[in-house]
Amino acid sequence: MQNANIAIKRLHPEAVLPTYGSEYAAGADLYACIEETVNFEPGETKLIHTGLAMEIPAGYAGLIYARSGLASKKGLAPANKVGVIDADYRGEIMVALHNHGTAPVSIEPKERIAQIVITPYLTASFKETDQLSNTVRGEGGFGSTGSK
């Protein structure tokens, strides 16, 4: 487990800094920086502010994932499934939450709305070719592994 120092700026005085739920948690919880309850109708997506901006180091990205409790109990999860915060972005971190459920739900001020995982990444050099190496799987697509 590596540790990285992340510069973070409160853009709103009520913004809550990210917190880890346990010693070995990979994701830090992000909190809603809203002044009143936000209601979601089924199938509705809304952009929720965190009131925070971060300076993610070069070679790293911040990946925004659903909180399992919020997704399973309220049906709320990021609309884009996984948000990507690039190292050169300095604006406010916001989460587009979508109500996947069949009933209206709400988010309260300072409620945990998503989690951010800070992770290293590789930048690829894409080189065109006419030939790819052979593998056992080959061109087997969706559902092809583990089948006989």
Tab-separated table of N, CA and C in Angstrom:
chain	number	residue	atom	x	y	z
A	1	MET	N	0.856	-1.176	0.000
A	1	MET	CA	0.000	0.000	0.000
A	1	MET	C	0.899	1.235	0.000
A	2	GLN	N	0.696	2.087	-0.997
A	2	GLN	CA	1.454	3.322	-1.095
A	2	GLN	C	0.625	4.473	-0.547
A	3	ASN	N	1.302	5.537	-0.172
A	3	ASN	CA	0.634	6.712	0.335
A	3	ASN	C	1.012	7.892	-0.554
A	4	ALA	N	0.037	8.696	-0.926
A	4	ALA	CA	0.295	9.879	-1.746
A	4	ALA	C	-0.287	11.101	-1.048
A	5	ASN	N	0.437	12.189	-1.093
A	5	ASN	CA	-0.083	13.444	-0.554
A	5	ASN	C	-0.864	14.142	-1.656
A	6	ILE	N	-2.111	14.457	-1.368
A	6	ILE	CA	-2.985	15.110	-2.344
A	6	ILE	C	-3.365	16.480	-1.807
A	7	ALA	N	-2.964	17.524	-2.528
A	7	ALA	CA	-3.383	18.880	-2.152
A	7	ALA	C	-4.871	19.010	-2.455
A	8	ILE	N	-5.619	19.531	-1.494
A	8	ILE	CA	-7.067	19.656	-1.658
A	8	ILE	C	-7.491	21.045	-1.205
A	9	LYS	N	-8.427	21.619	-1.940
A	9	LYS	CA	-8.884	22.981	-1.669
A	9	LYS	C	-10.390	22.969	-1.440
A	10	ARG	N	-10.824	23.540	-0.320
A	10	ARG	CA	-12.259	23.715	-0.073
A	10	ARG	C	-12.734	24.915	-0.890
A	11	LEU	N	-13.700	24.689	-1.730
A	11	LEU	CA	-14.284	25.763	-2.519
A	11	LEU	C	-15.516	26.343	-1.835
A	12	HIS	N	-15.959	25.653	-0.797
A	12	HIS	CA	-17.124	26.071	-0.018
A	12	HIS	C	-16.799	25.785	1.453
A	13	PRO	N	-17.119	26.697	2.373
A	13	PRO	CA	-16.746	26.482	3.780
A	13	PRO	C	-17.384	25.244	4.409
A	14	GLU	N	-18.506	24.767	3.890
A	14	GLU	CA	-19.188	23.594	4.443
A	14	GLU	C	-18.726	22.281	3.816
A	15	ALA	N	-17.799	22.339	2.868
A	15	ALA	CA	-17.319	21.121	2.204
A	15	ALA	C	-16.625	20.207	3.209
A	16	VAL	N	-16.861	18.902	3.073
A	16	VAL	CA	-16.257	17.898	3.952
A	16	VAL	C	-15.113	17.221	3.192
A	17	LEU	N	-13.939	17.178	3.826
A	17	LEU	CA	-12.805	16.507	3.197
A	17	LEU	C	-13.084	15.012	3.077
A	18	PRO	N	-12.544	14.350	2.035
A	18	PRO	CA	-12.751	12.904	1.884
A	18	PRO	C	-12.223	12.141	3.096
A	19	THR	N	-12.902	11.038	3.421
A	19	THR	CA	-12.494	10.198	4.546
A	19	THR	C	-12.482	8.735	4.125
A	20	TYR	N	-11.579	7.976	4.729
A	20	TYR	CA	-11.527	6.535	4.521
A	20	TYR	C	-12.314	5.857	5.634
A	21	GLY	N	-13.137	4.865	5.273
A	21	GLY	CA	-13.978	4.190	6.235
A	21	GLY	C	-13.260	3.175	7.092
A	22	SER	N	-12.090	2.717	6.641
A	22	SER	CA	-11.311	1.759	7.416
A	22	SER	C	-9.844	1.880	7.030
A	23	GLU	N	-8.994	1.219	7.784
A	23	GLU	CA	-7.546	1.302	7.563
A	23	GLU	C	-7.131	0.867	6.165
A	24	TYR	N	-7.805	-0.136	5.605
A	24	TYR	CA	-7.416	-0.671	4.302
A	24	TYR	C	-8.393	-0.335	3.188
A	25	ALA	N	-9.250	0.644	3.404
A	25	ALA	CA	-10.193	1.060	2.361
A	25	ALA	C	-9.420	1.649	1.181
A	26	ALA	N	-9.771	1.228	-0.022
A	26	ALA	CA	-9.132	1.745	-1.237
A	26	ALA	C	-9.719	3.091	-1.631
A	27	GLY	N	-11.008	3.276	-1.364
A	27	GLY	CA	-11.688	4.500	-1.759
A	27	GLY	C	-11.983	5.392	-0.573
A	28	ALA	N	-11.830	6.689	-0.787
A	28	ALA	CA	-12.178	7.692	0.226
A	28	ALA	C	-13.559	8.240	-0.105
A	29	ASP	N	-14.403	8.339	0.901
A	29	ASP	CA	-15.767	8.822	0.683
A	29	ASP	C	-15.785	10.301	0.326
A	30	LEU	N	-16.637	10.627	-0.644
A	30	LEU	CA	-16.905	12.010	-1.026
A	30	LEU	C	-18.283	12.386	-0.491
A	31	TYR	N	-18.433	13.630	-0.052
A	31	TYR	CA	-19.647	14.090	0.612
A	31	TYR	C	-20.355	15.161	-0.217
A	32	ALA	N	-21.671	15.155	-0.132
A	32	ALA	CA	-22.478	16.157	-0.825
A	32	ALA	C	-22.299	17.516	-0.168
A	33	CYS	N	-21.947	18.502	-0.946
A	33	CYS	CA	-21.852	19.880	-0.468
A	33	CYS	C	-23.061	20.622	-1.048
A	34	ILE	N	-24.190	20.424	-0.390
A	34	ILE	CA	-25.459	21.009	-0.819
A	34	ILE	C	-26.106	21.684	0.384
A	35	GLU	N	-26.942	22.672	0.124
A	35	GLU	CA	-27.549	23.418	1.222
A	35	GLU	C	-28.882	22.841	1.667
A	36	GLU	N	-29.508	22.049	0.813
A	36	GLU	CA	-30.785	21.435	1.174
A	36	GLU	C	-30.892	20.075	0.502
A	37	THR	N	-31.873	19.301	0.925
A	37	THR	CA	-32.103	17.968	0.381
A	37	THR	C	-32.300	18.039	-1.131
A	38	VAL	N	-31.687	17.077	-1.845
A	38	VAL	CA	-31.882	16.956	-3.292
A	38	VAL	C	-32.671	15.678	-3.534
A	39	ASN	N	-33.796	15.821	-4.229
A	39	ASN	CA	-34.666	14.687	-4.522
A	39	ASN	C	-34.437	14.182	-5.939
A	40	PHE	N	-34.489	12.867	-6.094
A	40	PHE	CA	-34.311	12.207	-7.388
A	40	PHE	C	-35.553	11.378	-7.694
A	41	GLU	N	-36.155	11.614	-8.819
A	41	GLU	CA	-37.229	10.757	-9.304
A	41	GLU	C	-36.589	9.532	-9.973
A	42	PRO	N	-37.307	8.437	-10.111
A	42	PRO	CA	-36.748	7.276	-10.816
A	42	PRO	C	-36.249	7.673	-12.204
A	43	GLY	N	-35.057	7.222	-12.544
A	43	GLY	CA	-34.470	7.527	-13.854
A	43	GLY	C	-33.858	8.905	-13.965
A	44	GLU	N	-33.866	9.686	-12.909
A	44	GLU	CA	-33.355	11.060	-12.955
A	44	GLU	C	-31.881	11.111	-12.569
A	45	THR	N	-31.143	11.996	-13.245
A	45	THR	CA	-29.727	12.234	-12.974
A	45	THR	C	-29.547	13.692	-12.563
A	46	LYS	N	-28.759	13.909	-11.513
A	46	LYS	CA	-28.446	15.274	-11.069
A	46	LYS	C	-26.971	15.361	-10.712
A	47	LEU	N	-26.399	16.516	-10.951
A	47	LEU	CA	-25.003	16.790	-10.631
A	47	LEU	C	-24.918	17.279	-9.188
A	48	ILE	N	-24.154	16.560	-8.356
A	48	ILE	CA	-24.025	16.899	-6.943
A	48	ILE	C	-22.625	17.450	-6.673
A	49	HIS	N	-22.581	18.598	-6.047
A	49	HIS	CA	-21.312	19.251	-5.733
A	49	HIS	C	-20.648	18.616	-4.509
A	50	THR	N	-19.310	18.617	-4.498
A	50	THR	CA	-18.563	18.220	-3.304
A	50	THR	C	-17.953	19.435	-2.625
A	51	GLY	N	-17.830	20.551	-3.340
A	51	GLY	CA	-17.218	21.750	-2.784
A	51	GLY	C	-15.712	21.647	-2.657
A	52	LEU	N	-15.110	20.673	-3.375
A	52	LEU	CA	-13.672	20.421	-3.285
A	52	LEU	C	-13.007	20.420	-4.657
A	53	ALA	N	-11.761	20.847	-4.683
A	53	ALA	CA	-10.890	20.693	-5.852
A	53	ALA	C	-9.613	20.026	-5.363
A	54	MET	N	-8.992	19.230	-6.228
A	54	MET	CA	-7.793	18.480	-5.837
A	54	MET	C	-6.672	18.679	-6.839
A	55	GLU	N	-5.463	18.472	-6.349
A	55	GLU	CA	-4.282	18.468	-7.205
A	55	GLU	C	-3.733	17.045	-7.203
A	56	ILE	N	-4.244	16.251	-8.135
A	56	ILE	CA	-3.819	14.853	-8.245
A	56	ILE	C	-2.461	14.834	-8.940
A	57	PRO	N	-1.492	14.102	-8.398
A	57	PRO	CA	-0.147	14.110	-8.975
A	57	PRO	C	-0.115	13.537	-10.398
A	58	ALA	N	0.844	14.006	-11.182
A	58	ALA	CA	1.062	13.471	-12.531
A	58	ALA	C	1.308	11.968	-12.432
A	59	GLY	N	0.745	11.220	-13.352
A	59	GLY	CA	0.884	9.772	-13.345
A	59	GLY	C	-0.195	9.067	-12.545
A	60	TYR	N	-1.116	9.837	-11.957
A	60	TYR	CA	-2.219	9.299	-11.167
A	60	TYR	C	-3.541	9.843	-11.705
A	61	ALA	N	-4.610	9.181	-11.373
A	61	ALA	CA	-5.953	9.656	-11.690
A	61	ALA	C	-6.830	9.404	-10.476
A	62	GLY	N	-7.873	10.176	-10.344
A	62	GLY	CA	-8.884	9.938	-9.321
A	62	GLY	C	-10.072	9.269	-9.991
A	63	LEU	N	-10.396	8.058	-9.574
A	63	LEU	CA	-11.525	7.332	-10.147
A	63	LEU	C	-12.696	7.413	-9.178
A	64	ILE	N	-13.829	7.887	-9.661
A	64	ILE	CA	-15.020	8.075	-8.839
A	64	ILE	C	-15.934	6.872	-9.042
A	65	TYR	N	-16.182	6.149	-7.951
A	65	TYR	CA	-17.017	4.946	-7.974
A	65	TYR	C	-18.238	5.138	-7.081
A	66	ALA	N	-19.228	4.271	-7.295
A	66	ALA	CA	-20.413	4.253	-6.429
A	66	ALA	C	-20.026	3.789	-5.038
A	67	ARG	N	-20.761	4.248	-4.064
A	67	ARG	CA	-20.696	3.678	-2.712
A	67	ARG	C	-21.669	2.523	-2.700
A	68	SER	N	-21.227	1.364	-2.287
A	68	SER	CA	-22.088	0.182	-2.366
A	68	SER	C	-23.368	0.335	-1.558
A	69	GLY	N	-23.300	0.953	-0.388
A	69	GLY	CA	-24.491	1.148	0.429
A	69	GLY	C	-25.510	2.055	-0.241
A	70	LEU	N	-25.051	3.142	-0.832
A	70	LEU	CA	-25.954	4.081	-1.500
A	70	LEU	C	-26.588	3.421	-2.723
A	71	ALA	N	-25.808	2.649	-3.441
A	71	ALA	CA	-26.330	1.978	-4.636
A	71	ALA	C	-27.336	0.893	-4.277
A	72	SER	N	-27.025	0.098	-3.246
A	72	SER	CA	-27.913	-1.018	-2.910
A	72	SER	C	-29.139	-0.589	-2.111
A	73	LYS	N	-29.018	0.442	-1.293
A	73	LYS	CA	-30.144	0.864	-0.458
A	73	LYS	C	-31.038	1.903	-1.131
A	74	LYS	N	-30.430	2.807	-1.918
A	74	LYS	CA	-31.208	3.881	-2.534
A	74	LYS	C	-31.259	3.794	-4.054
A	75	GLY	N	-30.424	2.956	-4.661
A	75	GLY	CA	-30.394	2.872	-6.121
A	75	GLY	C	-29.661	4.023	-6.772
A	76	LEU	N	-28.872	4.784	-5.988
A	76	LEU	CA	-28.122	5.921	-6.530
A	76	LEU	C	-26.679	5.532	-6.794
A	77	ALA	N	-26.218	5.814	-8.002
A	77	ALA	CA	-24.833	5.522	-8.395
A	77	ALA	C	-24.429	6.533	-9.469
A	78	PRO	N	-23.117	6.730	-9.663
A	78	PRO	CA	-22.696	7.656	-10.718
A	78	PRO	C	-23.304	7.280	-12.072
A	79	ALA	N	-23.827	8.281	-12.755
A	79	ALA	CA	-24.479	8.067	-14.045
A	79	ALA	C	-23.510	7.514	-15.083
A	80	ASN	N	-22.244	7.917	-15.009
A	80	ASN	CA	-21.248	7.462	-15.970
A	80	ASN	C	-20.504	6.221	-15.487
A	81	LYS	N	-21.006	5.582	-14.438
A	81	LYS	CA	-20.469	4.355	-13.833
A	81	LYS	C	-19.150	4.591	-13.123
A	82	VAL	N	-18.143	5.114	-13.809
A	82	VAL	CA	-16.863	5.474	-13.191
A	82	VAL	C	-16.447	6.827	-13.755
A	83	GLY	N	-16.277	7.787	-12.863
A	83	GLY	CA	-15.784	9.093	-13.292
A	83	GLY	C	-14.273	9.109	-13.232
A	84	VAL	N	-13.648	9.858	-14.136
A	84	VAL	CA	-12.191	9.952	-14.178
A	84	VAL	C	-11.786	11.404	-13.955
A	85	ILE	N	-11.003	11.633	-12.901
A	85	ILE	CA	-10.466	12.959	-12.624
A	85	ILE	C	-8.992	12.931	-13.022
A	86	ASP	N	-8.649	13.674	-14.062
A	86	ASP	CA	-7.280	13.700	-14.570
A	86	ASP	C	-6.384	14.570	-13.694
A	87	ALA	N	-5.090	14.303	-13.753
A	87	ALA	CA	-4.112	15.008	-12.934
A	87	ALA	C	-4.050	16.501	-13.239
A	88	ASP	N	-4.441	16.919	-14.428
A	88	ASP	CA	-4.361	18.343	-14.763
A	88	ASP	C	-5.676	19.095	-14.523
A	89	TYR	N	-6.695	18.441	-13.976
A	89	TYR	CA	-7.975	19.099	-13.680
A	89	TYR	C	-7.898	19.775	-12.316
A	90	ARG	N	-8.298	21.028	-12.256
A	90	ARG	CA	-8.258	21.781	-11.009
A	90	ARG	C	-9.624	22.331	-10.595
A	91	GLY	N	-10.683	21.948	-11.303
A	91	GLY	CA	-12.014	22.425	-10.974
A	91	GLY	C	-12.668	21.603	-9.870
A	92	GLU	N	-13.893	21.954	-9.553
A	92	GLU	CA	-14.626	21.260	-8.497
A	92	GLU	C	-14.927	19.816	-8.895
A	93	ILE	N	-14.746	18.921	-7.936
A	93	ILE	CA	-15.128	17.526	-8.127
A	93	ILE	C	-16.645	17.460	-7.940
A	94	MET	N	-17.344	16.987	-8.965
A	94	MET	CA	-18.794	16.828	-8.896
A	94	MET	C	-19.137	15.405	-9.304
A	95	VAL	N	-20.259	14.920	-8.805
A	95	VAL	CA	-20.680	13.551	-9.081
A	95	VAL	C	-22.065	13.593	-9.713
A	96	ALA	N	-22.197	13.029	-10.913
A	96	ALA	CA	-23.500	12.917	-11.565
A	96	ALA	C	-24.165	11.652	-11.037
A	97	LEU	N	-25.090	11.811	-10.088
A	97	LEU	CA	-25.784	10.656	-9.516
A	97	LEU	C	-27.055	10.370	-10.301
A	98	HIS	N	-27.309	9.076	-10.506
A	98	HIS	CA	-28.493	8.623	-11.241
A	98	HIS	C	-29.310	7.693	-10.364
A	99	ASN	N	-30.622	7.893	-10.351
A	99	ASN	CA	-31.527	7.024	-9.604
A	99	ASN	C	-31.912	5.849	-10.497
A	100	HIS	N	-31.305	4.700	-10.242
A	100	HIS	CA	-31.587	3.487	-11.005
A	100	HIS	C	-32.815	2.760	-10.475
A	101	GLY	N	-33.366	3.223	-9.382
A	101	GLY	CA	-34.490	2.549	-8.739
A	101	GLY	C	-35.831	2.919	-9.344
A	102	THR	N	-36.901	2.409	-8.710
A	102	THR	CA	-38.266	2.650	-9.176
A	102	THR	C	-39.038	3.577	-8.252
A	103	ALA	N	-38.363	4.094	-7.224
A	103	ALA	CA	-39.014	5.004	-6.275
A	103	ALA	C	-38.179	6.272	-6.127
A	104	PRO	N	-38.817	7.383	-5.776
A	104	PRO	CA	-38.061	8.610	-5.505
A	104	PRO	C	-37.135	8.409	-4.296
A	105	VAL	N	-35.956	9.015	-4.339
A	105	VAL	CA	-35.002	8.973	-3.229
A	105	VAL	C	-34.386	10.354	-3.087
A	106	SER	N	-33.645	10.559	-1.998
A	106	SER	CA	-33.050	11.872	-1.767
A	106	SER	C	-31.645	11.748	-1.201
A	107	ILE	N	-30.913	12.839	-1.327
A	107	ILE	CA	-29.577	13.006	-0.753
A	107	ILE	C	-29.661	14.188	0.194
A	108	GLU	N	-29.063	14.027	1.360
A	108	GLU	CA	-29.060	15.080	2.375
A	108	GLU	C	-27.716	15.823	2.354
A	109	PRO	N	-27.670	17.052	2.842
A	109	PRO	CA	-26.396	17.761	2.965
A	109	PRO	C	-25.385	16.921	3.755
A	110	LYS	N	-24.169	16.902	3.300
A	110	LYS	CA	-23.037	16.197	3.914
A	110	LYS	C	-23.176	14.674	3.903
A	111	GLU	N	-24.089	14.136	3.095
A	111	GLU	CA	-24.221	12.684	2.957
A	111	GLU	C	-23.106	12.163	2.052
A	112	ARG	N	-22.618	10.967	2.338
A	112	ARG	CA	-21.601	10.342	1.488
A	112	ARG	C	-22.254	9.930	0.170
A	113	ILE	N	-21.678	10.380	-0.943
A	113	ILE	CA	-22.334	10.177	-2.239
A	113	ILE	C	-21.548	9.301	-3.217
A	114	ALA	N	-20.267	9.144	-3.005
A	114	ALA	CA	-19.421	8.356	-3.919
A	114	ALA	C	-18.097	8.135	-3.216
A	115	GLN	N	-17.206	7.421	-3.876
A	115	GLN	CA	-15.860	7.259	-3.332
A	115	GLN	C	-14.841	7.512	-4.436
A	116	ILE	N	-13.693	8.031	-4.033
A	116	ILE	CA	-12.617	8.303	-4.978
A	116	ILE	C	-11.434	7.401	-4.652
A	117	VAL	N	-10.906	6.773	-5.692
A	117	VAL	CA	-9.710	5.944	-5.587
A	117	VAL	C	-8.615	6.658	-6.371
A	118	ILE	N	-7.508	6.967	-5.708
A	118	ILE	CA	-6.362	7.582	-6.376
A	118	ILE	C	-5.461	6.438	-6.843
A	119	THR	N	-5.236	6.361	-8.146
A	119	THR	CA	-4.510	5.214	-8.691
A	119	THR	C	-3.533	5.628	-9.786
A	120	PRO	N	-2.390	4.937	-9.855
A	120	PRO	CA	-1.464	5.215	-10.955
A	120	PRO	C	-2.011	4.648	-12.262
A	121	TYR	N	-1.556	5.196	-13.355
A	121	TYR	CA	-1.962	4.692	-14.670
A	121	TYR	C	-0.779	4.742	-15.618
A	122	LEU	N	-0.901	4.003	-16.704
A	122	LEU	CA	0.102	4.012	-17.762
A	122	LEU	C	-0.455	4.746	-18.966
A	123	THR	N	0.384	5.469	-19.666
A	123	THR	CA	0.010	6.070	-20.935
A	123	THR	C	0.581	5.174	-22.030
A	124	ALA	N	-0.282	4.736	-22.927
A	124	ALA	CA	0.130	3.798	-23.968
A	124	ALA	C	0.593	4.525	-25.218
A	125	SER	N	1.513	3.909	-25.921
A	125	SER	CA	1.882	4.330	-27.269
A	125	SER	C	1.215	3.328	-28.207
A	126	PHE	N	0.212	3.761	-28.939
A	126	PHE	CA	-0.529	2.863	-29.821
A	126	PHE	C	0.196	2.757	-31.147
A	127	LYS	N	0.533	1.532	-31.519
A	127	LYS	CA	1.287	1.277	-32.754
A	127	LYS	C	0.477	0.340	-33.634
A	128	GLU	N	0.097	0.828	-34.801
A	128	GLU	CA	-0.713	0.030	-35.711
A	128	GLU	C	0.086	-1.138	-36.270
A	129	THR	N	-0.613	-2.269	-36.417
A	129	THR	CA	0.022	-3.470	-36.956
A	129	THR	C	-1.013	-4.256	-37.754
A	130	ASP	N	-0.541	-5.139	-38.629
A	130	ASP	CA	-1.431	-6.024	-39.386
A	130	ASP	C	-1.608	-7.358	-38.688
A	131	GLN	N	-0.801	-7.648	-37.681
A	131	GLN	CA	-0.781	-8.959	-37.036
A	131	GLN	C	-0.738	-8.800	-35.514
A	132	LEU	N	-1.573	-9.574	-34.813
A	132	LEU	CA	-1.525	-9.629	-33.357
A	132	LEU	C	-1.106	-11.032	-32.952
A	133	SER	N	-0.487	-11.174	-31.782
A	133	SER	CA	-0.049	-12.499	-31.332
A	133	SER	C	-1.265	-13.383	-31.036
A	134	ASN	N	-1.091	-14.688	-31.177
A	134	ASN	CA	-2.154	-15.649	-30.904
A	134	ASN	C	-2.229	-15.957	-29.414
A	135	THR	N	-3.448	-16.218	-28.919
A	135	THR	CA	-3.667	-16.648	-27.545
A	135	THR	C	-4.680	-17.787	-27.558
A	136	VAL	N	-4.824	-18.469	-26.429
A	136	VAL	CA	-5.809	-19.540	-26.330
A	136	VAL	C	-7.212	-18.974	-26.537
A	137	ARG	N	-7.496	-17.848	-25.973
A	137	ARG	CA	-8.832	-17.240	-26.108
A	137	ARG	C	-9.093	-16.738	-27.518
A	138	GLY	N	-8.081	-16.188	-28.130
A	138	GLY	CA	-8.246	-15.675	-29.500
A	138	GLY	C	-9.257	-14.552	-29.577
A	139	GLU	N	-10.227	-14.703	-30.464
A	139	GLU	CA	-11.230	-13.666	-30.684
A	139	GLU	C	-12.526	-13.923	-29.915
A	140	GLY	N	-12.482	-14.841	-28.941
A	140	GLY	CA	-13.673	-15.108	-28.125
A	140	GLY	C	-14.092	-13.872	-27.375
A	141	GLY	N	-15.329	-13.463	-27.549
A	141	GLY	CA	-15.825	-12.229	-26.960
A	141	GLY	C	-16.563	-12.436	-25.662
A	142	PHE	N	-17.624	-11.666	-25.488
A	142	PHE	CA	-18.412	-11.670	-24.254
A	142	PHE	C	-18.843	-13.083	-23.875
A	143	GLY	N	-18.549	-13.467	-22.643
A	143	GLY	CA	-18.964	-14.768	-22.138
A	143	GLY	C	-18.180	-15.937	-22.669
A	144	SER	N	-17.061	-15.690	-23.326
A	144	SER	CA	-16.321	-16.793	-23.943
A	144	SER	C	-15.353	-17.490	-23.003
A	145	THR	N	-14.940	-16.845	-21.919
A	145	THR	CA	-13.996	-17.505	-21.016
A	145	THR	C	-14.741	-18.420	-20.061
A	146	GLY	N	-14.146	-19.534	-19.751
A	146	GLY	CA	-14.737	-20.486	-18.817
A	146	GLY	C	-15.800	-21.368	-19.438
A	147	SER	N	-16.104	-21.172	-20.721
A	147	SER	CA	-17.096	-22.038	-21.364
A	147	SER	C	-16.402	-23.184	-22.062
A	148	LYS	N	-17.140	-24.269	-22.268
A	148	LYS	CA	-16.525	-25.454	-22.901
A	148	LYS	C	-17.072	-25.661	-24.284
